[in-house]
Short mmCIF file of C-alpha atoms in Angstrom, two decimals:
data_model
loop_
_atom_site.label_atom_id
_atom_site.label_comp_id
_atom_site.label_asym_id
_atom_site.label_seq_id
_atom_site.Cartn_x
_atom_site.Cartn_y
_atom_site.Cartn_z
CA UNK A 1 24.53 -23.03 19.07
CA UNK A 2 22.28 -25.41 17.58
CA UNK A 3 20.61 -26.96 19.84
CA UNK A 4 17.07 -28.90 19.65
CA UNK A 5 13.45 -26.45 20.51
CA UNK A 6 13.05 -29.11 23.60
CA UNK A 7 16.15 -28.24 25.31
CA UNK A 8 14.86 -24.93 25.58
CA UNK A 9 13.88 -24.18 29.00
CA UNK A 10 10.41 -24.02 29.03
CA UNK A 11 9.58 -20.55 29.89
CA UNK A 12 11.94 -19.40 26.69
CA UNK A 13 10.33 -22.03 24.18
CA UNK A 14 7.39 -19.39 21.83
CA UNK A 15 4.14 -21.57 22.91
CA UNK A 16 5.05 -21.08 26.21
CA UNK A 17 5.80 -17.33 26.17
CA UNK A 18 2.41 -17.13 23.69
CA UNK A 19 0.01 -18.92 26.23
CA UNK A 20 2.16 -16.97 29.30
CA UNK A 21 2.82 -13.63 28.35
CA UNK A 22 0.19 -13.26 25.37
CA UNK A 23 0.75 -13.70 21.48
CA UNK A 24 1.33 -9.85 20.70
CA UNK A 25 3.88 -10.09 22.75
CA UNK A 26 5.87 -12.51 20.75
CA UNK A 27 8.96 -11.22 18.82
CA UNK A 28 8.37 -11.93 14.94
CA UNK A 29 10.92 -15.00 14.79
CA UNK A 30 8.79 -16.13 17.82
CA UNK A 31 6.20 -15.61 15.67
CA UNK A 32 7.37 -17.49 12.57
CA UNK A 33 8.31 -20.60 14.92
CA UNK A 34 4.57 -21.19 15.91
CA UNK A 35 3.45 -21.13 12.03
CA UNK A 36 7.08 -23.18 10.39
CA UNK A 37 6.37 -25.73 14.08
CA UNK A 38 9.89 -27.78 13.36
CA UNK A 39 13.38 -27.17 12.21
CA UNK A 40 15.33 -29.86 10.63
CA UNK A 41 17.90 -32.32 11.18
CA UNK A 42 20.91 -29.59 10.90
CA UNK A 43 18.51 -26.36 11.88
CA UNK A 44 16.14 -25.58 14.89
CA UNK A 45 12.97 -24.33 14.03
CA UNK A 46 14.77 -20.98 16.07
CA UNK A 47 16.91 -20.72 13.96
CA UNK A 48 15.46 -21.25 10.62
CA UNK A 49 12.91 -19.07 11.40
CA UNK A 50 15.78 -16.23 11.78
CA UNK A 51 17.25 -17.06 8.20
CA UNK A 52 13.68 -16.58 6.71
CA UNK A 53 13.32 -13.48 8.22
CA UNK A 54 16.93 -12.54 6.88
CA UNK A 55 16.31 -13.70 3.57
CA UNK A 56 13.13 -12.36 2.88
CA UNK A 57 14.30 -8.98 4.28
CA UNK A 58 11.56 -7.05 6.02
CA UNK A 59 7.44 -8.20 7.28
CA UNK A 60 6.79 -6.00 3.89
CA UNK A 61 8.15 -8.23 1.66
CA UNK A 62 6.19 -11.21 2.86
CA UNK A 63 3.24 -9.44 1.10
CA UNK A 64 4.57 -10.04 -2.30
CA UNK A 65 5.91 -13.40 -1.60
CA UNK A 66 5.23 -16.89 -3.52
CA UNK A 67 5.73 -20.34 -2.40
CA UNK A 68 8.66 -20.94 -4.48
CA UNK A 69 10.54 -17.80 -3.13
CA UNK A 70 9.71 -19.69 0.33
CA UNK A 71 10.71 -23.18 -0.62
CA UNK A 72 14.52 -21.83 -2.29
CA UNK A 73 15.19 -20.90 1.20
CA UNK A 74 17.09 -24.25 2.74
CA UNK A 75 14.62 -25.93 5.22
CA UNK A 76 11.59 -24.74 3.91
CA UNK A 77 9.59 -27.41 2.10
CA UNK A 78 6.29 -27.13 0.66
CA UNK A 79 3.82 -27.68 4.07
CA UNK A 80 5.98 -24.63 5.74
CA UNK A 81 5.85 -22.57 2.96
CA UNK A 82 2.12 -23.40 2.78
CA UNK A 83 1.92 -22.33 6.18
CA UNK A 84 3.14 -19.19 6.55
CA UNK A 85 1.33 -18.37 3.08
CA UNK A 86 -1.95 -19.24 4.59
CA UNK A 87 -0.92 -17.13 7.55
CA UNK A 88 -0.38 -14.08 5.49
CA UNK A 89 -3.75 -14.47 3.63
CA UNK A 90 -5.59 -15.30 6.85
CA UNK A 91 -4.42 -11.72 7.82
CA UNK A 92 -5.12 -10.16 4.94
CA UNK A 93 -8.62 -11.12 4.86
CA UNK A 94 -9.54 -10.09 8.81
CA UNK A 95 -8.45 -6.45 7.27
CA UNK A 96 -10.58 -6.46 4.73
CA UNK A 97 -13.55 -7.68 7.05
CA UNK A 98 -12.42 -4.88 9.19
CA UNK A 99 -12.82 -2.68 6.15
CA UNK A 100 -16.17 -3.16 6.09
CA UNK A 101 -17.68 -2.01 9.21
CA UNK A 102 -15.86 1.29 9.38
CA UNK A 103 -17.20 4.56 7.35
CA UNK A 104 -14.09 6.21 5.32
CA UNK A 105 -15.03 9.95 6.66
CA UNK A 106 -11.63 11.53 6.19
CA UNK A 107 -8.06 10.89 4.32
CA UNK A 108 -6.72 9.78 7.15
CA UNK A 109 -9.53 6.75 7.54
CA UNK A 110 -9.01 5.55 3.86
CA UNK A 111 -5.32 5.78 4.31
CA UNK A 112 -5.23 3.53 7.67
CA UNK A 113 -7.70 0.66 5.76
CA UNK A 114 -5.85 0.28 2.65
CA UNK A 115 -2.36 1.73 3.27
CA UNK A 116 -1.38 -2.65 3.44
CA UNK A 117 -2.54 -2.91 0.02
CA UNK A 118 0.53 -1.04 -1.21
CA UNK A 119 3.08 -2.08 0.95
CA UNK A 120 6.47 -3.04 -0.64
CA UNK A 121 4.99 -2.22 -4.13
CA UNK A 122 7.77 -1.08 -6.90
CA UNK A 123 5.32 -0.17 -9.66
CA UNK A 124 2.27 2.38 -9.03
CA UNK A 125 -1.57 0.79 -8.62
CA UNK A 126 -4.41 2.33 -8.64
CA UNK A 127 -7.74 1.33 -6.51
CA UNK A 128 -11.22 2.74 -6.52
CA UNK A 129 -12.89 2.80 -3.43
CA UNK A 130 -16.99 2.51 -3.58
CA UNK A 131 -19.46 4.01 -0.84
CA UNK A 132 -22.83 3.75 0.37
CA UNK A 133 -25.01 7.44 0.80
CA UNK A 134 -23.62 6.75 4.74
CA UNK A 135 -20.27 6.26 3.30
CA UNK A 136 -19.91 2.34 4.19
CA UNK A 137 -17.58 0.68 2.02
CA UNK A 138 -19.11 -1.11 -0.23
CA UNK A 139 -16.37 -2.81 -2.48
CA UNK A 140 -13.28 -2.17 -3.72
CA UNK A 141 -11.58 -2.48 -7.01
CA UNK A 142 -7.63 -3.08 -8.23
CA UNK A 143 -8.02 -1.00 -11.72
CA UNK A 144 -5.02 -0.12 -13.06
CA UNK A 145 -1.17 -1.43 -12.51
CA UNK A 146 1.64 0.61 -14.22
CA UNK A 147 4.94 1.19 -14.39
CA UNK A 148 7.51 2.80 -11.43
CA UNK A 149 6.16 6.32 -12.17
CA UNK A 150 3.38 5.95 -14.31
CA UNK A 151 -0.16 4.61 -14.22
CA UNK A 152 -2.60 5.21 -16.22
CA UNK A 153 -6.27 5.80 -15.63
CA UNK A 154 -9.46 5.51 -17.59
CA UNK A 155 -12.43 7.02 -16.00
CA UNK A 156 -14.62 4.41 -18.08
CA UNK A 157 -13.27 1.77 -15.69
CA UNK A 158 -13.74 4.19 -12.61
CA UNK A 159 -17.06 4.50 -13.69
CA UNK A 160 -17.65 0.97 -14.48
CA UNK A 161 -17.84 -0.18 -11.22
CA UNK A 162 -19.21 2.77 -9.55
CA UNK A 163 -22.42 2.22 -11.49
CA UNK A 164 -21.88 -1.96 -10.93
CA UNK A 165 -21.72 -1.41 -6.96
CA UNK A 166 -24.73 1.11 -6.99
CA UNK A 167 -22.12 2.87 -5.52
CA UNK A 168 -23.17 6.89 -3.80
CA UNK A 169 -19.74 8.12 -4.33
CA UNK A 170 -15.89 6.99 -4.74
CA UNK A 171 -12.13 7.89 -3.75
CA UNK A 172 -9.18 6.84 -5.63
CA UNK A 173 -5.98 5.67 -4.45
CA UNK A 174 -2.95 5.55 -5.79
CA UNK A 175 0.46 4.82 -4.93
CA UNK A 176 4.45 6.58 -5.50
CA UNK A 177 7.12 3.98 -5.48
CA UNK A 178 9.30 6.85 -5.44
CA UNK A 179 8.18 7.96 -1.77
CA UNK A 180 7.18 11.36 -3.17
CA UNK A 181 4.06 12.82 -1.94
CA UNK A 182 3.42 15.30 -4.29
CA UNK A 183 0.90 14.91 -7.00
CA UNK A 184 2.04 14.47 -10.61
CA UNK A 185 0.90 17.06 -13.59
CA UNK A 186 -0.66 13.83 -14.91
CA UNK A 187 -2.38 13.14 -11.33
CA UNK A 188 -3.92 16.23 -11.33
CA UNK A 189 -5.17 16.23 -14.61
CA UNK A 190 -7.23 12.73 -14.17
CA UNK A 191 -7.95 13.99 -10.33
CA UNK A 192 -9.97 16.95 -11.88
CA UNK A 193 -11.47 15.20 -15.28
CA UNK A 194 -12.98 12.25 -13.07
CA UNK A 195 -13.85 14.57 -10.85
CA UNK A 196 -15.71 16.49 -13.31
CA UNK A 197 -17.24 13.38 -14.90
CA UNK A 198 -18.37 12.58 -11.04
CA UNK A 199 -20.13 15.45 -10.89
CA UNK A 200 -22.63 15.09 -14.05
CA UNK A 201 -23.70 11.60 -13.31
CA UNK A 202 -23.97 12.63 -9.81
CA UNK A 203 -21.71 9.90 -8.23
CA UNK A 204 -19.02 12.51 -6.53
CA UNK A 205 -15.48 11.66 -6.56
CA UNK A 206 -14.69 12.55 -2.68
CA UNK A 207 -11.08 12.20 -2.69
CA UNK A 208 -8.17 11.04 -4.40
CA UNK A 209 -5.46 9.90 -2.26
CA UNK A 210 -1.61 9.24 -3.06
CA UNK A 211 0.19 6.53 -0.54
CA UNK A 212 3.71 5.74 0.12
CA UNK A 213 5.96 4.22 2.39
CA UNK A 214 6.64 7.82 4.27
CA UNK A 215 2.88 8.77 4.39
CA UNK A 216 -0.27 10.15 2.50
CA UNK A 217 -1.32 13.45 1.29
CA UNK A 218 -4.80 14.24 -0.11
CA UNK A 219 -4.75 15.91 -4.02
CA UNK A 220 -8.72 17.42 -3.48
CA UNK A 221 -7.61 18.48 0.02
CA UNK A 222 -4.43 19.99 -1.10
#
């Protein structure tokens, strides 16, 4: 049924339910109805907030989206695009502030701050991670982008930025498309010659961390 957002009783409509029973508790086509605010002539803003979320798939795919992806989708003109785009980026950016105050003391810490950043990925990426001596973040760095199973790394660019940050020491992160934890001959290879390299110019490599969609797993630890 098609029926117009103001003929829904009130307590159902998603301002309501936001302002009543609190925004996290909104479902995400709830959600999506705040940021798209009106439907069109033929569709409710219900309802053509349900065949976004069917056409783009899954809340991981709106990572990697673009505003003509969003505007192919009937409905969706160049303001509601806009909108959710600016949504995503908003959200993006309070995690990275939140990056910032919290000291990356174990796998598990790095994984939970920059886990997002590889979400819905299909080729691997690579990031360098740069600490204080209190290991603060300091900044971060995209260095490398490869292929589905292959990326490669060059410590000169590890390095680059390690000395450009004034950084104490670094962890690298990299991703498997593939879901498969376990490092690579050619991960543990660069893993030990940066590593090595760390070590003389006394900036320590302190972990090097592979991500996927099922998890994490430490290559120094293991």
């Amino acid at each position: 049924m098609n029926y117009k957002i103001k003929e829904m009783q009130e307590e159902l409509k998603p301002r309501y339910r936001a302002k009543s029973k609190g925004i996290s508790n909104l479902s995400d086509e709830e959600l999506l109805s705040l940021i798209i605010r009106c439907g069109t002539k033929d569709k409710n803003v219900k309802n053509l907030s349900i065949e976004v979320l069917q056409r783009v798939g899954n809340l991981n795919n709106f990572l990697n989206i673009d505003i003509k992806d969003l505007m192919r989708i009937k409905g969706i003109g160049e303001v509601s695009a806009l909108s959710i785009l600016a949504s995503i980026e908003l959200g993006k950016r309070v995690l990275n502030y939140h990056q910032d105050k919290i000291k990356l003391i174990s796998s598990k810490s790095v994984y939970d701050c920059f886990k997002y950043l590889f979400i819905g990925l299909k080729q691997e990426k690579v990031i360098g991670i740069y600490l204080d001596n209190s290991k603060k973040l300091i900044n971060y760095k995209e260095l490398f982008i490869g292929t589905v199973n292959n990326c490669l790394i060059h410590p000169r660019e590890v390095f680059k930025y390690a000395v450009t940050f004034s950084a104490s020491s670094l962890i690298l992160v990299h991703n498997h498309p593939s879901g498969n934890l376990n490092p690579s001959k050619e991960d543990l290879r660069v893993t030990k010659e940066i590593k090595e390299i760390a070590s003389k110019i006394n900036i320590p490599l302190l972990d090097h961390i592979i991500i996927s969609d099922t998890g994490y797993k430490s290559i120094i630890d293991n």
